[in-house]
Coordinates of C-alpha atoms in Angstrom, one line a residue:
Chain G
X1235 CA -51.7 -7.7 -1.0
X1236 CA -47.8 -8.5 -1.4
X1237 CA -47.2 -5.4 -4.2
X1238 CA -47.3 -2.4 -2.1
X1239 CA -44.8 -3.8 0.2
X1240 CA -42.6 -4.7 -2.3
X1241 CA -43.1 -1.2 -2.5
X1242 CA -42.2 0.2 0.0
X1243 CA -39.4 -2.2 0.5
X1244 CA -37.2 -0.8 -2.3
X1245 CA -38.1 3.0 -0.9
X1246 CA -36.5 1.9 2.3
X1247 CA -34.0 0.7 0.2
X1248 CA -32.9 4.0 -1.5
X1249 CA -33.3 5.8 1.8
X1250 CA -30.0 5.7 4.0
X1251 CA -27.9 6.4 0.3
X1252 CA -30.7 9.2 -1.1
X1253 CA -30.0 10.6 2.7
X1254 CA -26.2 10.1 1.7
X1255 CA -26.8 12.0 -0.9
X1256 CA -29.0 15.0 0.1
X1257 CA -26.0 15.9 2.6
X1258 CA -23.1 15.5 -0.2
X1259 CA -24.5 16.0 -3.3
X1260 CA -27.4 17.8 -3.6
X1261 CA -26.7 20.7 -0.4
X1262 CA -23.3 21.8 -1.6
X1263 CA -25.3 22.4 -4.9
X1264 CA -26.9 25.2 -3.3
X1265 CA -23.1 26.7 -2.1
X1266 CA -22.9 27.2 -6.2
X1267 CA -25.1 30.1 -4.1
X1268 CA -21.2 32.4 -3.4
X1269 CA -20.2 32.3 -7.1
X1270 CA -23.1 34.9 -7.6
X1271 CA -21.8 37.0 -4.3
X1272 CA -18.9 38.4 -2.9
X1273 CA -19.0 35.8 -0.3
X1274 CA -18.1 36.8 3.2
X1275 CA -17.4 33.7 5.4
X1276 CA -18.9 35.8 8.6
X1277 CA -21.4 37.1 6.6
X1278 CA -23.2 33.6 5.6
X1279 CA -24.8 32.8 1.9
X1280 CA -28.3 34.7 2.9
X1281 CA -25.8 37.7 3.9
X1282 CA -23.1 38.7 1.8
X1283 CA -24.0 40.8 -0.8
X1284 CA -24.0 39.9 -4.1
X1285 CA -22.9 40.6 -7.4
X1286 CA -24.4 38.8 -10.3
X1287 CA -22.0 37.8 -12.7
X1288 CA -18.8 40.3 -12.0
X1289 CA -17.3 37.1 -10.7
X1290 CA -17.3 35.1 -14.3
X1291 CA -16.2 38.9 -15.7
X1292 CA -13.8 39.2 -13.4
X1293 CA -12.2 35.5 -14.7
X1294 CA -12.6 36.1 -17.7
X1295 CA -10.2 39.5 -17.5
X1296 CA -7.0 38.0 -15.3
X1297 CA -4.5 36.7 -17.6
X1298 CA -3.7 33.5 -15.3
X1299 CA -7.6 32.6 -16.8
X1300 CA -5.9 31.8 -20.0
X1301 CA -3.6 30.0 -18.9
X1302 CA -5.3 27.3 -16.9
X1303 CA -7.5 26.7 -19.5
X1304 CA -4.7 26.0 -21.7
X1305 CA -2.9 23.9 -19.2
X1306 CA -5.8 21.6 -18.8
X1307 CA -7.2 21.3 -21.4
X1308 CA -3.3 20.5 -22.9
X1309 CA -2.4 18.5 -20.3
X1310 CA -5.8 16.5 -20.8
X1311 CA -5.6 16.1 -24.5
X1312 CA -2.5 14.8 -24.4
X1313 CA -3.0 12.5 -21.5
X1314 CA -6.6 11.5 -23.4
X1315 CA -4.4 10.8 -27.0
X1316 CA -1.4 8.2 -25.0
X1317 CA -5.0 7.1 -22.9
X1318 CA -6.5 5.2 -25.8
X1319 CA -3.1 4.6 -27.8
X1320 CA -1.3 3.1 -25.6
X1321 CA -3.5 1.2 -23.9
X1322 CA -4.7 -0.3 -27.0
X1323 CA -1.0 -0.9 -28.4
X1324 CA -0.6 -3.0 -25.7
X1325 CA -3.9 -5.2 -25.9
X1326 CA -2.4 -6.1 -29.4
X1327 CA 0.6 -7.6 -28.1
X1328 CA -0.5 -9.1 -24.9
X1329 CA -3.6 -10.8 -27.2
X1330 CA -0.1 -12.4 -29.5
X1331 CA 1.1 -13.7 -26.0
X1332 CA 0.1 -17.1 -26.3
X1333 CA 2.2 -18.1 -22.8
X1334 CA -1.1 -17.8 -20.2
X1335 CA 0.9 -17.6 -16.7
X1336 CA 3.9 -15.5 -19.2
X1337 CA 0.4 -13.3 -19.7
X1338 CA -0.7 -13.2 -16.6
X1339 CA 2.5 -12.5 -15.0
X1340 CA 2.8 -9.3 -17.1
X1341 CA -0.8 -8.8 -16.4
X1342 CA -0.3 -8.8 -13.1
X1343 CA 2.7 -6.1 -12.3
X1344 CA 1.5 -3.4 -15.6
X1345 CA -1.6 -3.1 -13.4
X1346 CA -0.5 -2.2 -10.4
X1347 CA 0.9 1.9 -11.2
X1348 CA -3.0 2.5 -11.2
X1349 CA -3.5 0.7 -7.2
X1350 CA -0.7 3.0 -6.1
X1351 CA -1.5 7.1 -5.4
X1352 CA 0.0 10.0 -6.7
X1353 CA 1.6 11.1 -3.3
X1354 CA 3.2 7.2 -3.5
X1355 CA 4.3 7.5 -6.8
X1356 CA 5.5 11.3 -6.7
X1357 CA 8.3 10.6 -5.3
X1358 CA 8.7 8.0 -7.2
X1359 CA 8.7 10.8 -10.6
X1360 CA 10.2 13.3 -8.4
X1361 CA 12.9 10.6 -8.4
X1362 CA 13.5 9.3 -12.4
X1363 CA 13.3 13.7 -13.3
X1364 CA 15.2 15.0 -10.3
X1365 CA 19.0 16.9 -11.2
X1366 CA 20.8 13.7 -9.7
X1367 CA 18.5 11.2 -11.1
X1368 CA 18.5 8.5 -13.8
X1369 CA 17.6 10.6 -16.7
X1370 CA 19.8 13.3 -15.9
X1371 CA 22.4 10.1 -15.4
X1372 CA 21.6 9.6 -18.8
X1373 CA 21.9 12.9 -20.4
X1374 CA 24.9 13.1 -18.9
X1375 CA 26.6 10.3 -20.4
X1376 CA 25.8 11.9 -23.5
X1377 CA 27.6 15.0 -22.8
X1378 CA 23.7 17.2 -22.4
X1379 CA 24.1 19.5 -19.5
X1380 CA 21.3 18.4 -17.3
X1381 CA 18.3 20.0 -17.3
X1382 CA 15.5 20.3 -13.5
X1383 CA 13.0 18.5 -15.3
X1384 CA 10.2 19.5 -12.2
X1385 CA 11.0 23.0 -12.1
X1386 CA 11.0 23.4 -16.4
X1387 CA 7.7 25.2 -17.6
X1388 CA 9.0 22.6 -20.8
X1389 CA 9.2 20.0 -19.6
X1390 CA 6.0 19.4 -17.1
X1391 CA 3.3 19.3 -19.5
X1392 CA 5.2 16.3 -21.4
X1393 CA 6.0 14.7 -18.0
X1394 CA 2.6 14.6 -16.7
X1395 CA 1.2 13.3 -19.9
X1396 CA 3.7 10.9 -20.0
X1397 CA 3.8 9.3 -16.4
X1398 CA 0.2 9.0 -15.9
X1399 CA 0.3 7.0 -19.1
X1400 CA 2.6 5.2 -17.6
X1401 CA 0.5 4.5 -14.2
X1402 CA -3.0 3.8 -16.5
X1403 CA -1.7 1.5 -19.5
X1404 CA -1.5 -1.4 -18.2
X1405 CA -5.5 -0.8 -16.6
X1406 CA -7.1 1.0 -19.0
X1407 CA -5.4 -1.9 -21.9
X1408 CA -8.0 -4.2 -19.4
X1409 CA -11.5 -3.1 -21.5
X1410 CA -10.3 -3.9 -24.8
X1411 CA -7.8 -7.3 -23.5
X1412 CA -11.3 -8.8 -23.0
X1413 CA -12.9 -7.3 -25.9
X1414 CA -10.7 -8.9 -27.9
X1415 CA -11.9 -12.5 -26.1
X1416 CA -14.6 -11.5 -28.3
X1417 CA -13.4 -11.8 -30.9
X1418 CA -14.5 -14.9 -32.9
X1419 CA -11.3 -17.5 -33.4
X1420 CA -13.2 -18.9 -36.4
X1421 CA -12.6 -15.0 -38.7
X1422 CA -8.9 -16.3 -37.4
X1423 CA -9.4 -20.3 -38.9
X1424 CA -10.4 -18.5 -42.7
X1425 CA -8.1 -15.3 -42.7
X1426 CA -5.5 -18.1 -42.1
X1427 CA -6.5 -20.5 -44.4
X1428 CA -6.4 -17.9 -47.0
X1429 CA -3.4 -16.8 -46.6
X1430 CA -2.7 -14.0 -44.4
X1431 CA -0.3 -13.6 -42.2
X1432 CA 0.1 -12.6 -38.6
X1433 CA 0.3 -8.7 -39.1
X1434 CA -2.4 -8.6 -41.9
X1435 CA -4.3 -11.1 -39.3
X1436 CA -4.1 -8.1 -37.2
X1437 CA -5.0 -5.3 -39.4
X1438 CA -7.8 -7.0 -41.0
X1439 CA -9.2 -8.5 -38.1
X1440 CA -7.9 -7.3 -35.0
X1441 CA -8.2 -4.2 -34.8
X1442 CA -11.9 -3.7 -37.0
X1443 CA -13.1 -6.0 -34.5
X1444 CA -12.3 -3.2 -31.2
X1445 CA -12.8 -1.1 -33.3
X1446 CA -16.5 0.0 -31.4
X1447 CA -15.5 0.2 -28.0
X1448 CA -12.1 2.0 -29.0
X1449 CA -14.3 4.5 -30.2
X1450 CA -16.8 4.2 -27.3
X1451 CA -13.8 4.9 -24.7
X1452 CA -12.5 7.8 -27.4
X1453 CA -15.7 9.3 -26.3
X1454 CA -16.3 7.8 -23.1
X1455 CA -13.5 10.2 -21.9
X1456 CA -14.1 13.2 -23.4
X1457 CA -15.7 14.7 -20.7
X1458 CA -12.7 14.0 -18.6
X1459 CA -11.2 16.9 -20.6
X1460 CA -11.3 19.5 -18.1
X1461 CA -9.8 17.4 -15.4
X1462 CA -6.5 16.6 -15.8
X1463 CA -5.6 15.2 -13.2
X1464 CA -5.9 16.8 -10.0
X1465 CA -3.9 14.1 -7.3
X1466 CA -0.6 13.9 -10.2
X1467 CA -0.1 17.6 -10.4
X1468 CA -0.8 18.5 -6.7
X1469 CA 1.9 16.2 -5.7
X1470 CA 4.2 16.9 -8.6
X1471 CA 3.9 20.8 -9.3
X1472 CA 6.0 23.9 -7.2
X1473 CA 5.8 27.2 -7.8
X1474 CA 8.0 27.6 -10.2
X1475 CA 5.3 25.6 -12.9
X1476 CA 3.1 27.1 -11.9
X1477 CA 2.8 29.0 -15.3
X1478 CA 2.8 25.5 -16.9
X1479 CA 1.3 23.1 -14.7
X1480 CA -1.5 25.1 -13.0
X1481 CA -4.9 23.4 -14.1
X1482 CA -8.1 23.9 -13.0
X1483 CA -8.8 22.2 -9.7
X1484 CA -4.9 23.6 -8.7
X1485 CA -6.3 26.9 -8.7
X1486 CA -9.5 26.0 -7.2
X1487 CA -7.8 24.5 -4.4
X1488 CA -5.3 27.4 -4.2
X1489 CA -7.7 30.6 -4.7
X1490 CA -10.7 28.4 -2.6
X1491 CA -9.2 26.9 0.5
X1492 CA -5.9 28.2 0.5
X1493 CA -6.1 32.3 -0.2
X1494 CA -10.2 32.1 0.9
X1495 CA -12.0 33.7 -2.2
X1496 CA -14.8 31.2 -2.1
X1497 CA -17.1 32.9 -4.7
X1498 CA -13.9 33.6 -7.5
X1499 CA -12.8 29.4 -6.8
X1500 CA -17.1 27.9 -6.2
X1501 CA -17.4 30.6 -9.8
X1502 CA -14.3 28.8 -11.8
X1503 CA -16.1 25.6 -9.9
X1504 CA -19.3 26.3 -11.3
X1505 CA -17.6 26.3 -14.7
X1506 CA -16.0 23.7 -15.1
X1507 CA -19.2 21.7 -13.5
X1508 CA -21.8 23.0 -16.3
X1509 CA -18.7 22.5 -18.7
X1510 CA -18.6 18.7 -17.7
X1511 CA -21.4 18.0 -17.3
X1512 CA -23.2 18.9 -21.0
X1513 CA -19.1 17.4 -22.3
X1514 CA -20.8 14.6 -20.6
X1515 CA -24.3 14.2 -22.1
X1516 CA -23.1 15.2 -25.0
X1517 CA -20.2 12.1 -25.0
X1518 CA -23.1 10.2 -23.7
X1519 CA -25.7 10.6 -27.0
X1520 CA -22.9 10.0 -28.9
X1521 CA -22.7 6.9 -27.7
X1522 CA -26.1 5.8 -27.9
X1523 CA -26.8 6.9 -31.0
X1524 CA -23.7 5.4 -32.8
X1525 CA -23.6 2.6 -31.2
X1526 CA -25.9 -0.8 -29.2
X1527 CA -24.3 0.0 -26.1
X1528 CA -24.9 3.1 -23.2
X1529 CA -23.0 4.8 -20.5
X1530 CA -26.4 4.6 -18.3
Chain W
X72 CA 5.8 -25.3 -45.2
X73 CA 5.3 -26.3 -41.7
X74 CA 8.4 -25.5 -40.5
X75 CA 9.3 -22.7 -42.1
X76 CA 6.0 -20.8 -40.9
X77 CA 7.0 -22.2 -37.2
X78 CA 10.6 -20.3 -37.6
X79 CA 8.8 -17.2 -38.8
X80 CA 6.8 -17.6 -36.3
X81 CA 9.5 -17.6 -33.8
X82 CA 11.2 -14.2 -34.6
X83 CA 8.0 -12.2 -34.2
X84 CA 7.4 -14.0 -31.1
X85 CA 10.5 -12.9 -29.8
X86 CA 10.3 -9.8 -30.7
X87 CA 6.5 -9.9 -28.6
X88 CA 8.0 -11.0 -26.0
X89 CA 10.7 -8.8 -25.4
X90 CA 9.0 -5.4 -26.1
X91 CA 6.4 -7.5 -23.1
X92 CA 9.3 -7.9 -20.8
X93 CA 10.4 -4.2 -21.5
X94 CA 7.0 -2.8 -20.5
X95 CA 7.4 -4.8 -16.9
X96 CA 10.2 -4.0 -16.4
X97 CA 9.0 -0.2 -17.2
X98 CA 6.8 -0.5 -14.5
X99 CA 8.1 -2.7 -12.3
X100 CA 11.7 -0.9 -12.1
X101 CA 10.6 2.3 -11.0
X102 CA 9.3 0.9 -7.9
X103 CA 11.9 -1.3 -7.0
X104 CA 14.0 1.7 -6.6
X105 CA 11.9 3.0 -3.8
X106 CA 12.5 -0.6 -2.1
X107 CA 16.7 -0.7 -2.6
X108 CA 16.1 3.2 -1.1
X109 CA 14.5 2.2 1.5
X110 CA 17.2 -0.5 2.3
X111 CA 20.0 1.7 1.4
X112 CA 22.3 3.9 3.5
X113 CA 21.3 7.9 2.9
X114 CA 24.9 8.6 1.7
X115 CA 24.2 6.1 -1.1
X116 CA 20.6 7.6 -1.4
X117 CA 21.2 11.0 -1.4
X118 CA 23.8 11.2 -3.9
X119 CA 21.5 8.6 -6.4
X120 CA 23.5 6.0 -6.9
X121 CA 20.8 3.5 -5.6
X122 CA 20.1 1.3 -8.4
X123 CA 17.5 -1.8 -8.3
X124 CA 19.3 -3.6 -5.6
X125 CA 19.5 -2.3 -2.5
X126 CA 23.8 -0.4 -1.9
X127 CA 25.1 -0.5 1.4
X128 CA 22.3 -2.4 2.7
X129 CA 20.8 -1.6 6.1
X130 CA 17.5 -1.4 8.4
X131 CA 18.5 1.5 9.6
X132 CA 15.2 3.6 7.8
X133 CA 12.9 0.5 8.7
X134 CA 14.6 1.2 12.8
X135 CA 14.1 5.0 12.3
X136 CA 9.7 4.1 11.7
X137 CA 9.3 1.9 14.5
X138 CA 9.8 4.2 16.6
X139 CA 7.7 7.3 15.0
X140 CA 4.8 7.3 16.6
X141 CA 2.8 9.9 14.4
X142 CA 3.4 6.7 11.3
X143 CA 1.6 4.2 13.7
X144 CA -1.0 6.6 14.7
X145 CA -1.8 7.6 11.0
X146 CA -1.5 4.2 9.9
X147 CA -4.1 2.2 12.5
X148 CA -6.1 6.0 11.2
X149 CA -5.9 4.7 7.9
X150 CA -6.9 0.8 9.0
X151 CA -9.5 1.8 10.8
X152 CA -10.8 4.7 8.2
X153 CA -10.6 1.6 6.2
X154 CA -12.7 -0.8 7.5
X155 CA -15.4 1.2 8.2
X156 CA -15.5 3.0 5.2
X157 CA -15.8 0.2 3.2
X158 CA -18.3 -1.6 4.8
X159 CA -20.0 1.6 4.7
X160 CA -19.9 2.4 0.6
X161 CA -20.5 -1.4 0.1
X162 CA -23.9 -1.5 2.8
X163 CA -25.2 1.5 0.4
X164 CA -24.2 0.5 -3.5
X165 CA -26.0 -2.6 -2.8
X166 CA -29.1 -1.2 -1.0
X167 CA -29.3 1.5 -3.7
X168 CA -28.3 -0.6 -7.1
X169 CA -30.7 -3.6 -5.7
X170 CA -34.4 -1.3 -6.0
X171 CA -32.7 1.2 -9.0
X172 CA -32.3 -2.5 -10.7
X173 CA -35.8 -2.8 -11.7
X174 CA -37.4 -2.1 -14.0
X175 CA -40.3 1.0 -13.6
X176 CA -43.3 -1.9 -13.4
X177 CA -41.8 -3.8 -10.7
X178 CA -40.4 -0.3 -9.1
X179 CA -43.0 2.1 -9.6
X180 CA -40.3 5.0 -8.4
X181 CA -36.7 3.6 -10.2
X182 CA -37.8 6.4 -13.0
X183 CA -36.9 9.5 -10.3
X184 CA -34.5 8.2 -8.0
X185 CA -32.4 7.2 -11.1
X186 CA -32.5 11.0 -12.6
X187 CA -31.6 12.1 -8.5
X188 CA -29.1 9.5 -8.6
X189 CA -27.5 10.5 -12.5
X190 CA -27.7 14.5 -11.9
X191 CA -25.4 14.0 -8.5
X192 CA -23.3 11.9 -11.0
X193 CA -23.3 14.5 -13.7
X194 CA -23.3 17.8 -11.5
X195 CA -21.3 18.4 -8.3
X196 CA -21.0 22.2 -5.5
X197 CA -17.2 21.8 -5.7
X198 CA -15.2 22.0 -2.8
X199 CA -15.8 24.7 -1.3
X200 CA -19.0 24.4 -1.1
X201 CA -18.7 20.7 0.8
X202 CA -15.9 21.8 2.8
X203 CA -18.6 24.3 3.9
X204 CA -21.4 21.0 4.6
X205 CA -18.7 19.5 6.6
X206 CA -17.6 22.4 8.5
X207 CA -21.1 23.0 9.4
X208 CA -22.0 19.8 10.4
X209 CA -18.6 19.8 12.6
X210 CA -17.1 16.9 11.2
X211 CA -14.1 19.4 10.9
X212 CA -10.3 16.5 12.1
X213 CA -12.6 13.5 13.1
X214 CA -12.5 9.9 10.8
X215 CA -16.1 10.6 10.0
X216 CA -15.0 13.6 7.3
X217 CA -13.0 11.0 5.4
X218 CA -15.7 8.8 4.9
X219 CA -19.6 9.9 5.2
X220 CA -18.6 12.5 2.1
X221 CA -18.0 9.7 0.0
X222 CA -19.7 7.5 1.2
X223 CA -22.0 7.1 -2.1
X224 CA -20.2 6.0 -4.5
X225 CA -22.8 6.4 -7.9
X226 CA -20.0 5.8 -10.6
X227 CA -20.2 2.1 -8.6
X228 CA -23.9 2.2 -7.6
X229 CA -24.4 2.3 -12.3
X230 CA -21.8 -0.9 -12.2
X231 CA -23.7 -3.5 -9.6
X232 CA -27.1 -2.0 -11.1
X233 CA -26.5 -2.6 -14.5
X234 CA -24.3 -6.6 -13.4
X235 CA -28.1 -7.1 -11.3
X236 CA -30.2 -6.1 -14.4
X237 CA -27.5 -10.0 -16.1
X238 CA -29.1 -12.1 -13.1
X239 CA -31.5 -13.9 -14.8
X240 CA -35.3 -13.6 -14.1
X241 CA -36.0 -16.7 -13.0
X242 CA -34.4 -16.8 -10.1
X243 CA -35.9 -14.0 -8.9
X244 CA -39.3 -15.6 -9.2
X245 CA -39.0 -18.7 -8.2
X246 CA -37.7 -17.3 -4.7
X247 CA -40.6 -14.8 -4.7
X248 CA -42.9 -17.6 -4.7
X249 CA -41.1 -19.1 -1.7
X250 CA -42.4 -16.5 -0.5
X251 CA -39.6 -14.9 0.4
X252 CA -39.2 -11.0 0.6
X253 CA -36.8 -7.8 -1.6
X254 CA -34.4 -8.1 1.1
X255 CA -34.0 -12.0 1.2
X256 CA -34.4 -12.1 -2.6
X257 CA -31.2 -9.9 -2.5
X258 CA -29.5 -11.6 0.1
X259 CA -29.8 -14.6 -0.9
X260 CA -29.2 -14.8 -5.0
X261 CA -28.6 -11.7 -6.0
X262 CA -25.4 -10.9 -4.2
X263 CA -23.9 -14.5 -4.7
X264 CA -25.1 -13.7 -8.0
X265 CA -23.1 -10.5 -8.4
X266 CA -19.9 -11.9 -6.1
X267 CA -16.8 -10.8 -9.1
X268 CA -18.4 -7.0 -9.3
X269 CA -19.5 -7.1 -5.1
X270 CA -15.3 -7.9 -4.9
X271 CA -14.6 -5.0 -7.7
X272 CA -16.3 -2.4 -5.6
X273 CA -14.9 -4.0 -2.2
X274 CA -11.0 -3.6 -4.2
X275 CA -12.1 0.0 -5.6
X276 CA -13.3 1.1 -2.4
X277 CA -9.8 -0.4 -0.1
X278 CA -8.0 0.7 -2.4
X279 CA -9.9 4.4 -2.3
X280 CA -10.0 4.9 1.3
X281 CA -5.9 3.7 1.5
X282 CA -5.0 5.7 -1.0
X283 CA -6.8 9.0 0.0
X284 CA -5.2 11.7 1.0
X285 CA -6.3 14.8 0.2
X286 CA -9.9 14.7 1.7
X287 CA -7.3 14.3 5.3
X288 CA -5.8 17.6 3.7
X289 CA -8.8 19.5 3.0
X290 CA -10.5 18.4 6.1
X291 CA -7.8 17.5 9.3
X292 CA -5.9 20.0 10.5
X293 CA -4.6 18.4 13.8
X294 CA -1.6 16.1 12.5
X295 CA -2.2 13.6 14.5
X296 CA -5.4 12.3 13.4
X297 CA -4.3 11.9 9.2
X298 CA -4.7 8.9 7.8
X299 CA -1.4 7.3 6.5
X300 CA -1.4 8.9 3.0
X301 CA -2.1 12.8 4.4
X302 CA 0.8 11.6 6.7
X303 CA 3.0 10.7 3.7
X304 CA 2.1 13.8 1.2
X305 CA 2.6 15.7 3.7
X306 CA 6.6 14.8 4.0
X307 CA 7.6 14.3 1.1
X308 CA 6.6 17.6 0.8
X309 CA 7.1 18.9 4.1
X310 CA 9.5 21.7 2.9
X311 CA 7.2 24.2 2.0
X312 CA 7.8 25.4 -1.6
X313 CA 5.9 27.8 -1.8
X314 CA 7.8 29.4 -0.1
X315 CA 11.3 29.0 -2.2
X316 CA 11.0 31.3 -5.4
X317 CA 14.8 30.1 -6.5
X318 CA 16.0 27.8 -8.3
X319 CA 18.9 27.1 -6.3
X320 CA 17.4 26.3 -3.0
X321 CA 15.0 24.3 -4.6
X322 CA 18.3 22.5 -6.4
X323 CA 19.0 21.6 -2.1
X324 CA 15.5 21.2 -1.3
X325 CA 14.9 18.3 -3.5
X326 CA 18.2 16.6 -2.7
X327 CA 17.4 16.2 1.3
X328 CA 18.5 13.5 2.8
X329 CA 15.1 11.7 4.1
X330 CA 14.8 9.9 1.5
X331 CA 15.9 6.0 2.5
X332 CA 13.3 7.1 5.4
X333 CA 10.3 8.5 3.3
X334 CA 11.0 5.6 1.4
X335 CA 10.9 3.1 3.8
X336 CA 7.6 4.5 4.7
X337 CA 6.6 4.2 1.4
X338 CA 7.1 0.4 1.4
X339 CA 4.7 0.0 4.6
X340 CA 2.2 2.1 3.1
X341 CA 2.6 -0.4 -0.3
X342 CA 2.5 -3.3 1.7
X343 CA -1.6 -3.9 2.4
X344 CA -2.1 -2.8 -1.5
X345 CA 0.1 -5.5 -2.3
X346 CA -1.6 -8.5 0.6
X347 CA -5.3 -7.9 -0.5
X348 CA -4.6 -7.4 -4.4
X349 CA -3.5 -10.6 -5.8
X350 CA -6.8 -11.8 -3.3
X351 CA -9.2 -9.8 -5.9
X352 CA -7.8 -9.3 -9.0
X353 CA -9.0 -12.9 -9.9
X354 CA -12.4 -10.5 -9.8
X355 CA -12.2 -7.2 -10.8
X356 CA -11.9 -8.0 -15.1
X357 CA -15.0 -9.6 -14.7
X358 CA -16.2 -7.0 -12.7
X359 CA -15.1 -4.7 -14.0
X360 CA -15.7 -5.3 -18.0
X361 CA -19.4 -6.8 -17.6
X362 CA -21.0 -4.1 -15.4
X363 CA -19.0 -1.1 -16.9
X364 CA -20.7 -1.1 -20.5
X365 CA -23.9 -2.2 -20.9
X366 CA -24.9 -3.8 -24.2

């Protein structure tokens, strides 16, 4: 008698969450129909005209779209590469620090930017790279004329990549630090007896020890290649740098919400969503195949 | 031998410590600059003279904020949102993660549910369709538009589900023999055992709600109903950049002298985070690591 009752408990527990998912995740999926229509708000989804794949064809004909995909992928790729390298190096560095209190202080401070929003940090970044800001002061001290960093299509993408890395490297190092504590101390002792110096131990024990987790984290970051970081770019860009800074998400917002071209924005969103889902599934497959871990 | 070895270590140690301090400063100085600016005279701030110490110390900016009713209204909206939103997030994450953490033998429908949950994680309708749903439900301009659409954090559900699975089975079996029902088992055994993970999710949820500005932009059109971050986004982007066409004008805008006031607002908006952050920090490393990647 107890068994069915237990099942009922579980179903009732799932209910509230499933209702929320149904309303805010599954119902919006039907809105994807708009991508195949010439959607007119006054007519609604049921009465708008079907245009099949015209919206998608249109996306691939506008010159902007190539630029937007290019921007998204370059910015995302840059962030991915630095987003692995810098946290790993930082974790290795912290691992060499023996004084507990010192280590703790550093960790607390470098994790902090992760918890601040881009709304807050945008004003910091804008000031640092502004015309009168510290970077330009240094440049003028070196007899280099000041640069409009935030309005320059050459500088915008590198700045996005660098500042994102700055915000996240501390936090990103947490997982590597955890992996480092899992390495058998006996290995270090053995290596020390064999005469390996600090650098050699790092190279032959520490690095191979965390290599699996580095590979997993890299694989798991692959799906982000079509999300270059909406919050950051939305808060930092301006019309002068649309050319180099517009990414898929900011484009969807401007076209969809500001210009009210719902069908076009939904179509762009759909391309991103489908590609993202494929990437996540692939990444999961890779992680499960090449390690004893899985993403979900 | 012993002495020489120690000396060698000492040199590399100095370099390691110096690099670490440098990186720490890199994270700290920009933030200190905001604090210093908020306490500086606006002339010094506009001229870009403020480093990490205030120039021409004054509390003017903070005095002005005291009279800014919109700021405090937005602040309160954010506080209410964090409280309501975090409670809802936690309740939903816990009630979903617990049945999902059961094996298919224990909970027959686990497989179907997890497929739905994963599908919701992998795939979404996008910004525009979600906006239309929120609009149709009549939630626009209410605080519920900020809380309800993100009520189920699928990532957090997976995190907690994995954590629940690491709780020893024997504890649950013992409670079952004593006649406890699943809800009692969840409350009395699983929740206490998952404290670090719950604290992590709690922190994520608080930070997420406090920092979110975009749902405010999307779903709230009355400035008086803005949450704090949306309000700050509005004032720091107060000049409509889309109307700026030439570089000279943009330069003017970017140097407008509301910097001290905006900095002060930013400082106040960050204080609540700085208060809860140390309290929860000790949990989130363990919570994150154990739940994040499943062995």
